PDB file of C-alpha atoms in Angstrom:
ATOM      1  CA  THR A 124      43.422  13.685  11.623  1.00 50.00           C
ATOM      2  CA  ARG A 125      41.173  10.679  11.379  1.00 48.00           C
ATOM      3  CA  GLN A 126      37.456  11.298  11.360  1.00 47.00           C
ATOM      4  CA  PRO A 127      35.483   9.382  13.987  1.00 45.00           C
ATOM      5  CA  ALA A 128      33.581   6.456  12.566  1.00 43.00           C
ATOM      6  CA  ARG A 129      29.931   7.133  11.974  1.00 41.00           C
ATOM      7  CA  ALA A 130      27.430   5.073  13.869  1.00 39.00           C
ATOM      8  CA  HIS A 131      25.791   2.476  11.702  1.00 37.00           C
ATOM      9  CA  ARG A 132      22.088   3.080  11.151  1.00 36.00           C
ATOM     10  CA  PRO A 133      19.884   0.176  10.230  1.00 35.00           C
ATOM     11  CA  PRO A 134      17.971   0.628   6.981  1.00 36.00           C
ATOM     12  CA  THR A 135      14.533   2.150   7.416  1.00 34.00           C
ATOM     13  CA  ALA A 136      11.405   0.717   5.896  1.00 35.00           C
ATOM     14  CA  ARG A 137      10.457   2.537   2.750  1.00 37.00           C
ATOM     15  CA  MET A 138       7.160   3.182   1.151  1.00 40.00           C
ATOM     16  CA  PRO A 139       6.420   2.259  -2.474  1.00 39.00           C
ATOM     17  CA  HIS A 140       7.682   4.244  -5.432  1.00 38.00           C
ATOM     18  CA  GLU A 141       5.068   6.972  -5.162  1.00 38.00           C
ATOM     19  CA  SER A 142       5.468   7.755  -1.475  1.00 38.00           C
ATOM     20  CA  LYS A 143       6.216  11.460  -1.942  1.00 39.00           C
ATOM     21  CA  HIS A 144       3.114  12.449  -3.830  1.00 46.00           C
ATOM     22  CA  LEU A 145       0.321  10.815  -5.771  1.00 52.00           C
ATOM     23  CA  ASP A 146      -1.195  12.845  -8.602  1.00 56.00           C
ATOM     24  CA  VAL A 147      -4.610  11.217  -8.622  1.00 68.00           C
ATOM     25  CA  PRO A 148      -7.472  13.759  -8.784  1.00 78.00           C
ATOM     26  CA  ILE A 149      -9.169  13.915  -5.404  1.00 84.00           C
ATOM     27  CA  ASP A 150     -12.660  13.667  -6.902  1.00 81.00           C
ATOM     28  CA  LEU A 151     -11.689  10.298  -8.376  1.00 81.00           C
ATOM     29  CA  VAL A 152     -10.309   9.217  -5.009  1.00 85.00           C
ATOM     30  CA  LEU A 153     -13.567  10.127  -3.283  1.00 86.00           C
ATOM     31  CA  GLN A 154     -15.548   8.386  -5.988  1.00 82.00           C
ATOM     32  CA  GLN A 155     -13.565   5.181  -5.455  1.00 82.00           C
ATOM     33  CA  VAL A 156     -14.147   5.443  -1.691  1.00 86.00           C
ATOM     34  CA  HIS A 157     -17.856   6.061  -2.219  1.00 82.00           C
ATOM     35  CA  ASN A 158     -18.060   2.979  -4.451  1.00 79.00           C
ATOM     36  CA  GLY A 159     -16.363   0.846  -1.814  1.00 82.00           C
ATOM     37  CA  ASP A 160     -13.323   0.165  -3.999  1.00 80.00           C
ATOM     38  CA  ALA A 161     -10.935   2.053  -1.690  1.00 84.00           C
ATOM     39  CA  GLN A 162     -10.782   3.651   1.726  1.00 89.00           C
ATOM     40  CA  LEU A 163      -9.440   7.003   2.896  1.00 91.00           C
ATOM     41  CA  ILE A 164      -7.774   7.489   6.272  1.00 90.00           C
ATOM     42  CA  ASP A 165      -6.732  10.873   7.661  1.00 92.00           C
ATOM     43  CA  VAL A 166      -3.639  10.925   9.889  1.00 89.00           C
ATOM     44  CA  ARG A 167      -3.310  14.697  10.186  1.00 90.00           C
ATOM     45  CA  PRO A 168      -3.277  16.274  13.668  1.00 89.00           C
ATOM     46  CA  GLN A 169      -6.620  16.573  15.465  1.00 89.00           C
ATOM     47  CA  ALA A 170      -6.631  20.367  15.079  1.00 87.00           C
ATOM     48  CA  GLU A 171      -6.326  20.088  11.295  1.00 88.00           C
ATOM     49  CA  TRP A 172      -9.078  17.453  11.218  1.00 89.00           C
ATOM     50  CA  ASP A 173     -11.341  19.744  13.258  1.00 86.00           C
ATOM     51  CA  GLU A 174     -10.708  22.617  10.836  1.00 84.00           C
ATOM     52  CA  GLY A 175     -11.905  20.507   7.935  1.00 87.00           C
ATOM     53  CA  HIS A 176     -12.016  16.945   6.664  1.00 89.00           C
ATOM     54  CA  PHE A 177     -13.720  14.764   4.067  1.00 90.00           C
ATOM     55  CA  ASP A 178     -16.827  12.939   5.217  1.00 88.00           C
ATOM     56  CA  GLU A 179     -15.526   9.849   3.414  1.00 90.00           C
ATOM     57  CA  ALA A 180     -12.376   9.746   5.579  1.00 92.00           C
ATOM     58  CA  THR A 181     -11.689   7.804   8.761  1.00 91.00           C
ATOM     59  CA  ARG A 182      -9.477   9.591  11.266  1.00 91.00           C
ATOM     60  CA  VAL A 183      -6.627   7.394  12.507  1.00 88.00           C
ATOM     61  CA  PRO A 184      -4.254   9.239  14.912  1.00 86.00           C
ATOM     62  CA  LEU A 185      -0.642   9.050  13.862  1.00 81.00           C
ATOM     63  CA  ALA A 186       0.336   7.931  17.360  1.00 80.00           C
ATOM     64  CA  ASP A 187      -1.820   4.836  16.947  1.00 78.00           C
ATOM     65  CA  LEU A 188      -0.091   4.049  13.667  1.00 72.00           C
ATOM     66  CA  GLN A 189       3.356   4.486  15.171  1.00 70.00           C
ATOM     67  CA  ARG A 190       2.566   2.162  18.076  1.00 70.00           C
ATOM     68  CA  GLY A 191       0.348  -0.187  16.089  1.00 63.00           C
ATOM     69  CA  LYS A 192      -2.193   0.427  18.839  1.00 60.00           C
ATOM     70  CA  ASP A 193      -5.727  -0.929  18.564  1.00 66.00           C
ATOM     71  CA  LEU A 194      -5.852  -0.582  14.795  1.00 72.00           C
ATOM     72  CA  GLY A 195      -8.578  -3.210  14.688  1.00 76.00           C
ATOM     73  CA  ARG A 196     -11.083  -0.735  16.106  1.00 82.00           C
ATOM     74  CA  TYR A 197     -10.836   1.357  12.952  1.00 83.00           C
ATOM     75  CA  LYS A 198     -12.214  -1.542  10.914  1.00 83.00           C
ATOM     76  CA  LEU A 199      -9.767  -1.023   8.060  1.00 80.00           C
ATOM     77  CA  LYS A 200     -10.356  -3.273   5.079  1.00 83.00           C
ATOM     78  CA  LYS A 201      -7.800  -5.073   2.908  1.00 80.00           C
ATOM     79  CA  ILE A 202      -8.467  -2.753  -0.031  1.00 81.00           C
ATOM     80  CA  PRO A 203      -6.376   0.084  -1.532  1.00 81.00           C
ATOM     81  CA  THR A 204      -6.016   2.775   1.125  1.00 84.00           C
ATOM     82  CA  TYR A 205      -5.424   6.469   0.518  1.00 87.00           C
ATOM     83  CA  VAL A 206      -3.672   8.206   3.410  1.00 88.00           C
ATOM     84  CA  LEU A 207      -4.295  11.941   3.795  1.00 90.00           C
ATOM     85  CA  CYS A 208      -1.222  13.109   5.670  1.00 86.00           C
ATOM     86  CA  GLY A 209      -0.518  16.683   4.526  1.00 83.00           C
ATOM     87  CA  PRO A 210       2.599  18.325   3.053  1.00 81.00           C
ATOM     88  CA  ASN A 211       4.614  18.367   6.314  1.00 75.00           C
ATOM     89  CA  PHE A 212       4.271  14.666   7.033  1.00 78.00           C
ATOM     90  CA  THR A 213       7.592  13.063   8.008  1.00 74.00           C
ATOM     91  CA  SER A 214       6.538   9.680   9.449  1.00 73.00           C
ATOM     92  CA  MET A 215       6.610   7.497   6.359  1.00 73.00           C
ATOM     93  CA  ASN A 216       7.977   4.652   8.512  1.00 70.00           C
ATOM     94  CA  ALA A 217       4.673   4.571  10.383  1.00 69.00           C
ATOM     95  CA  LEU A 218       2.875   4.067   7.081  1.00 74.00           C
ATOM     96  CA  ALA A 219       5.381   1.412   6.060  1.00 73.00           C
ATOM     97  CA  ARG A 220       4.708  -0.401   9.335  1.00 69.00           C
ATOM     98  CA  LEU A 221       0.963  -0.231   8.728  1.00 70.00           C
ATOM     99  CA  ARG A 222       1.505  -1.579   5.225  1.00 72.00           C
ATOM    100  CA  LEU A 223       3.520  -4.532   6.507  1.00 72.00           C
ATOM    101  CA  GLU A 224       1.465  -5.371   9.593  1.00 71.00           C
ATOM    102  CA  GLN A 225      -1.997  -4.820   8.151  1.00 69.00           C
ATOM    103  CA  GLY A 226      -1.286  -5.810   4.542  1.00 71.00           C
ATOM    104  CA  LEU A 227      -2.751  -2.550   3.212  1.00 71.00           C
ATOM    105  CA  ASP A 228      -1.920  -1.029  -0.164  1.00 73.00           C
ATOM    106  CA  LEU A 229      -1.113   2.521   0.985  1.00 78.00           C
ATOM    107  CA  LEU A 230      -1.192   5.585  -1.256  1.00 81.00           C
ATOM    108  CA  PRO A 231      -0.087   8.771   0.566  1.00 84.00           C
ATOM    109  CA  ILE A 232      -1.713  12.106  -0.329  1.00 86.00           C
ATOM    110  CA  ARG A 233       0.467  15.020   0.808  1.00 82.00           C
ATOM    111  CA  ASP A 234      -1.451  18.013  -0.538  1.00 84.00           C
ATOM    112  CA  GLU A 235      -2.907  20.589   1.832  1.00 86.00           C
ATOM    113  CA  PHE A 236      -6.555  19.933   2.668  1.00 88.00           C
ATOM    114  CA  ARG A 237      -7.639  23.319   1.263  1.00 86.00           C
ATOM    115  CA  THR A 238      -5.907  22.513  -2.019  1.00 85.00           C
ATOM    116  CA  LEU A 239      -7.719  19.177  -2.202  1.00 87.00           C
ATOM    117  CA  VAL A 240     -11.074  20.846  -1.564  1.00 85.00           C
ATOM    118  CA  ARG A 241     -10.453  23.306  -4.404  1.00 82.00           C
ATOM    119  CA  GLN A 242      -9.448  20.428  -6.678  1.00 80.00           C
ATOM    120  CA  ARG A 243     -12.557  18.461  -5.700  1.00 79.00           C
ATOM    121  CA  ASP A 244     -14.871  21.407  -6.355  1.00 75.00           C
ATOM    122  CA  ALA A 245     -13.153  22.223  -9.661  1.00 73.00           C
ATOM    123  CA  GLY A 246     -13.306  18.584 -10.719  1.00 61.00           C
ATOM    124  CA  ALA A 247     -16.978  18.304  -9.917  1.00 53.00           C
ATOM    125  CA  GLY A 248     -17.649  21.303 -12.119  1.00 43.00           C
ATOM    126  CA  THR A 249     -15.436  20.433 -15.070  1.00 42.00           C
ATOM    127  CA  ARG A 250     -15.486  16.641 -15.456  1.00 41.00           C
ATOM    128  CA  ARG A 251     -18.178  15.549 -17.824  1.00 36.00           C
ATOM    129  CA  GLY A 252     -20.696  12.833 -17.236  1.00 36.00           C
ATOM    130  CA  HIS A 253     -21.407  10.809 -14.108  1.00 35.00           C
ATOM    131  CA  PRO A 254     -20.274   7.488 -12.658  1.00 37.00           C
ATOM    132  CA  GLY A 255     -22.438   5.719 -15.184  1.00 36.00           C
ATOM    133  CA  LYS A 256     -21.692   3.670 -18.250  1.00 33.00           C
ATOM    134  CA  GLU A 257     -21.570   5.791 -21.380  1.00 34.00           C
ATOM    135  CA  GLN A 258     -19.510   8.648 -19.936  1.00 35.00           C
ATOM    136  CA  HIS A 259     -17.142   8.190 -17.013  1.00 34.00           C
ATOM    137  CA  ASN A 260     -15.715  11.470 -15.727  1.00 40.00           C
ATOM    138  CA  PHE A 261     -12.851  12.558 -17.966  1.00 49.00           C
ATOM    139  CA  TYR A 262     -13.319  10.148 -20.870  1.00 68.00           C
ATOM    140  CA  ASP A 263     -16.122   9.049 -23.163  1.00 76.00           C
ATOM    141  CA  THR A 264     -16.279   5.254 -23.130  1.00 80.00           C
ATOM    142  CA  ARG A 265     -17.650   5.185 -26.680  1.00 83.00           C
ATOM    143  CA  GLU A 266     -14.554   7.037 -27.879  1.00 86.00           C
ATOM    144  CA  VAL A 267     -12.336   4.692 -25.842  1.00 88.00           C
ATOM    145  CA  ARG A 268     -13.892   1.674 -27.547  1.00 87.00           C
ATOM    146  CA  ARG A 269     -13.594   3.276 -31.002  1.00 90.00           C
ATOM    147  CA  GLN A 270      -9.897   4.120 -30.513  1.00 91.00           C
ATOM    148  CA  ILE A 271      -9.002   0.690 -29.151  1.00 91.00           C
ATOM    149  CA  ASP A 272     -10.979  -1.270 -31.754  1.00 90.00           C
ATOM    150  CA  SER A 273      -9.447   0.789 -34.581  1.00 92.00           C
ATOM    151  CA  GLY A 274      -5.906   0.397 -33.270  1.00 91.00           C
ATOM    152  CA  LYS A 275      -5.481   4.134 -32.676  1.00 93.00           C
ATOM    153  CA  ALA A 276      -4.977   3.612 -28.948  1.00 94.00           C
ATOM    154  CA  GLN A 277      -3.061   1.087 -26.863  1.00 95.00           C
ATOM    155  CA  LEU A 278      -4.651  -0.920 -24.050  1.00 95.00           C
ATOM    156  CA  VAL A 279      -2.609  -2.247 -21.128  1.00 96.00           C
ATOM    157  CA  ASP A 280      -3.891  -4.639 -18.469  1.00 95.00           C
ATOM    158  CA  VAL A 281      -2.041  -4.008 -15.178  1.00 94.00           C
ATOM    159  CA  ARG A 282      -3.645  -6.848 -13.214  1.00 92.00           C
ATOM    160  CA  SER A 283      -1.676  -9.842 -11.977  1.00 91.00           C
ATOM    161  CA  LEU A 284      -0.711 -12.659 -14.339  1.00 91.00           C
ATOM    162  CA  THR A 285      -3.232 -14.946 -12.610  1.00 90.00           C
ATOM    163  CA  GLU A 286      -6.031 -12.466 -13.285  1.00 89.00           C
ATOM    164  CA  TRP A 287      -4.879 -12.116 -16.892  1.00 90.00           C
ATOM    165  CA  ASP A 288      -4.861 -15.886 -17.381  1.00 89.00           C
ATOM    166  CA  ASN A 289      -8.406 -16.065 -16.016  1.00 86.00           C
ATOM    167  CA  GLY A 290      -9.607 -13.700 -18.733  1.00 87.00           C
ATOM    168  CA  HIS A 291      -8.417 -10.670 -20.707  1.00 90.00           C
ATOM    169  CA  LEU A 292      -9.499  -8.317 -23.469  1.00 91.00           C
ATOM    170  CA  VAL A 293      -8.861  -8.775 -27.194  1.00 90.00           C
ATOM    171  CA  HIS A 294      -6.615  -5.767 -27.822  1.00 91.00           C
ATOM    172  CA  ALA A 295      -4.922  -5.702 -24.415  1.00 93.00           C
ATOM    173  CA  ARG A 296      -1.342  -6.482 -23.562  1.00 94.00           C
ATOM    174  CA  HIS A 297      -0.258  -7.540 -20.086  1.00 95.00           C
ATOM    175  CA  LEU A 298       2.020  -5.325 -18.000  1.00 95.00           C
ATOM    176  CA  ASP A 299       1.343  -5.788 -14.305  1.00 93.00           C
ATOM    177  CA  LEU A 300       1.680  -2.922 -11.857  1.00 91.00           C
ATOM    178  CA  GLU A 301       4.698  -4.401 -10.087  1.00 91.00           C
ATOM    179  CA  ARG A 302       6.702  -4.343 -13.329  1.00 93.00           C
ATOM    180  CA  ILE A 303       5.732  -0.713 -13.869  1.00 93.00           C
ATOM    181  CA  LYS A 304       6.877   0.176 -10.339  1.00 91.00           C
ATOM    182  CA  LYS A 305      10.254  -1.412 -11.139  1.00 91.00           C
ATOM    183  CA  GLY A 306      10.514   0.590 -14.375  1.00 92.00           C
ATOM    184  CA  ASP A 307      10.306  -2.513 -16.550  1.00 94.00           C
ATOM    185  CA  ILE A 308       8.453  -0.889 -19.465  1.00 94.00           C
ATOM    186  CA  PRO A 309       8.514  -2.604 -22.886  1.00 93.00           C
ATOM    187  CA  SER A 310      10.050  -0.412 -25.571  1.00 93.00           C
ATOM    188  CA  SER A 311       7.291  -1.519 -27.933  1.00 93.00           C
ATOM    189  CA  LEU A 312       4.800   0.715 -26.118  1.00 94.00           C
ATOM    190  CA  ASP A 313       4.425   3.960 -28.063  1.00 94.00           C
ATOM    191  CA  LYS A 314       4.796   6.994 -25.785  1.00 93.00           C
ATOM    192  CA  ARG A 315       3.229   9.245 -28.438  1.00 91.00           C
ATOM    193  CA  ALA A 316       0.033   7.245 -28.916  1.00 92.00           C
ATOM    194  CA  PRO A 317      -2.990   7.267 -26.588  1.00 92.00           C
ATOM    195  CA  LEU A 318      -2.670   4.634 -23.891  1.00 94.00           C
ATOM    196  CA  TYR A 319      -5.461   3.272 -21.704  1.00 93.00           C
ATOM    197  CA  VAL A 320      -4.700   1.164 -18.643  1.00 94.00           C
ATOM    198  CA  HIS A 321      -7.177  -1.006 -16.783  1.00 91.00           C
ATOM    199  CA  CYS A 322      -7.346  -3.358 -13.809  1.00 89.00           C
ATOM    200  CA  ASP A 323     -10.426  -4.584 -11.948  1.00 84.00           C
ATOM    201  CA  THR A 324     -11.471  -1.605  -9.812  1.00 76.00           C
ATOM    202  CA  GLY A 325      -9.585   1.350 -11.276  1.00 79.00           C
ATOM    203  CA  MET A 326      -7.160   1.636  -8.349  1.00 77.00           C
ATOM    204  CA  ARG A 327      -4.148  -0.105  -9.879  1.00 85.00           C
ATOM    205  CA  ALA A 328      -4.932   1.572 -13.193  1.00 87.00           C
ATOM    206  CA  MET A 329      -4.717   5.003 -11.567  1.00 83.00           C
ATOM    207  CA  GLN A 330      -1.407   4.130  -9.901  1.00 84.00           C
ATOM    208  CA  ALA A 331      -0.030   2.817 -13.188  1.00 89.00           C
ATOM    209  CA  ALA A 332      -1.150   5.922 -15.070  1.00 87.00           C
ATOM    210  CA  VAL A 333       0.619   8.190 -12.576  1.00 85.00           C
ATOM    211  CA  LEU A 334       3.858   6.196 -12.826  1.00 88.00           C
ATOM    212  CA  LEU A 335       3.787   5.988 -16.616  1.00 92.00           C
ATOM    213  CA  LYS A 336       3.175   9.708 -16.973  1.00 87.00           C
ATOM    214  CA  LYS A 337       5.529  11.038 -14.301  1.00 84.00           C
ATOM    215  CA  HIS A 338       8.470   8.694 -14.744  1.00 89.00           C
ATOM    216  CA  HIS A 339       8.279   7.181 -18.203  1.00 92.00           C
ATOM    217  CA  GLY A 340       7.078   9.960 -20.519  1.00 90.00           C
ATOM    218  CA  PHE A 341       3.624   8.664 -21.473  1.00 91.00           C
ATOM    219  CA  ASP A 342       1.725  11.938 -21.851  1.00 85.00           C
ATOM    220  CA  LYS A 343      -1.475  10.463 -23.297  1.00 89.00           C
ATOM    221  CA  VAL A 344      -2.182   7.840 -20.639  1.00 90.00           C
ATOM    222  CA  ASN A 345      -5.632   7.449 -19.091  1.00 87.00           C
ATOM    223  CA  PRO A 346      -6.790   4.994 -16.388  1.00 87.00           C
ATOM    224  CA  LEU A 347     -10.079   3.196 -17.034  1.00 87.00           C
ATOM    225  CA  LEU A 348     -12.170   3.003 -13.872  1.00 79.00           C
ATOM    226  CA  GLU A 349     -14.506   0.233 -15.001  1.00 80.00           C
ATOM    227  CA  SER A 350     -13.936  -3.339 -13.879  1.00 80.00           C
ATOM    228  CA  TYR A 351     -12.878  -6.027 -16.353  1.00 82.00           C
ATOM    229  CA  TYR A 352     -16.465  -7.259 -16.740  1.00 81.00           C
ATOM    230  CA  GLU A 353     -17.839  -3.712 -17.037  1.00 83.00           C
ATOM    231  CA  LEU A 354     -15.395  -3.060 -19.871  1.00 86.00           C
ATOM    232  CA  ILE A 355     -16.920  -6.057 -21.673  1.00 86.00           C
ATOM    233  CA  HIS A 356     -20.601  -5.641 -20.866  1.00 82.00           C
ATOM    234  CA  ASP A 357     -20.994  -1.863 -20.520  1.00 78.00           C
ATOM    235  CA  VAL A 358     -18.218  -0.386 -22.645  1.00 83.00           C
ATOM    236  CA  GLY A 359     -18.319  -3.054 -25.341  1.00 81.00           C
ATOM    237  CA  LEU A 360     -14.695  -4.194 -25.419  1.00 86.00           C
ATOM    238  CA  GLN A 361     -14.193  -7.798 -26.513  1.00 82.00           C
ATOM    239  CA  ASP A 362     -13.265 -10.748 -24.326  1.00 82.00           C
ATOM    240  CA  ALA A 363     -10.327 -12.656 -25.861  1.00 78.00           C
ATOM    241  CA  GLU A 364     -11.827 -16.053 -24.949  1.00 69.00           C
ATOM    242  CA  PRO A 365     -15.596 -15.608 -24.398  1.00 61.00           C
ATOM    243  CA  GLU A 366     -16.254 -19.335 -24.759  1.00 52.00           C
ATOM    244  CA  LEU A 367     -14.356 -19.965 -21.515  1.00 51.00           C
ATOM    245  CA  ARG A 368     -16.369 -17.477 -19.497  1.00 49.00           C
ATOM    246  CA  ASN A 369     -19.649 -18.055 -17.680  1.00 44.00           C
ATOM    247  CA  TYR A 370     -21.334 -14.681 -17.381  1.00 40.00           C
TER     248      TYR A 370
END
């Protein structure tokens, strides 16, 4: 017997490559939000929000996202946006719609809130240093500079080609984030050697580090959270064309 034809379903909007889970430490997320380099929205149910939430987060009801209702009142900025949605979240299309309509770079976080709190508290107790210049959380910038200058570590710039052309570092090679998302990774990059990735705020660097580690076997990859100019002035890395720059 012939099987009845299946109804055709139009393709659904999909989130970026890392829609299922983003392994960025929550203390780094909150630090980026505190610095104004990112924002955090919480789309969990009201009851879960009432049980506990991060002070840095803005609550945006999922129903508003799904209808695109009055999103302007939440004063969302066009900066990288972490979305705390919990492990049972099934409305990725709502996030895709927000991404398309609002032009936001969305990064879903699907861990349980209690798990994130434990990670935050553990991170605050174990990560060395402070958001200053000589030590930046999980790496020592002096050691970063020594490894890069000596050729013992690789440095990848994941900014856009336009940003690269406007200025880049001496030992860096260009590999923008979009290429990494597509899996276009040069074979000349050594997966066994330390690899540092940088952008201009740390956000794209963190995304790139997650992708390179989870999907491409780079076990010694670290995102640098300093901006391009901070890497020059505060960390001491060299500008490739300093004569063209007006600091």
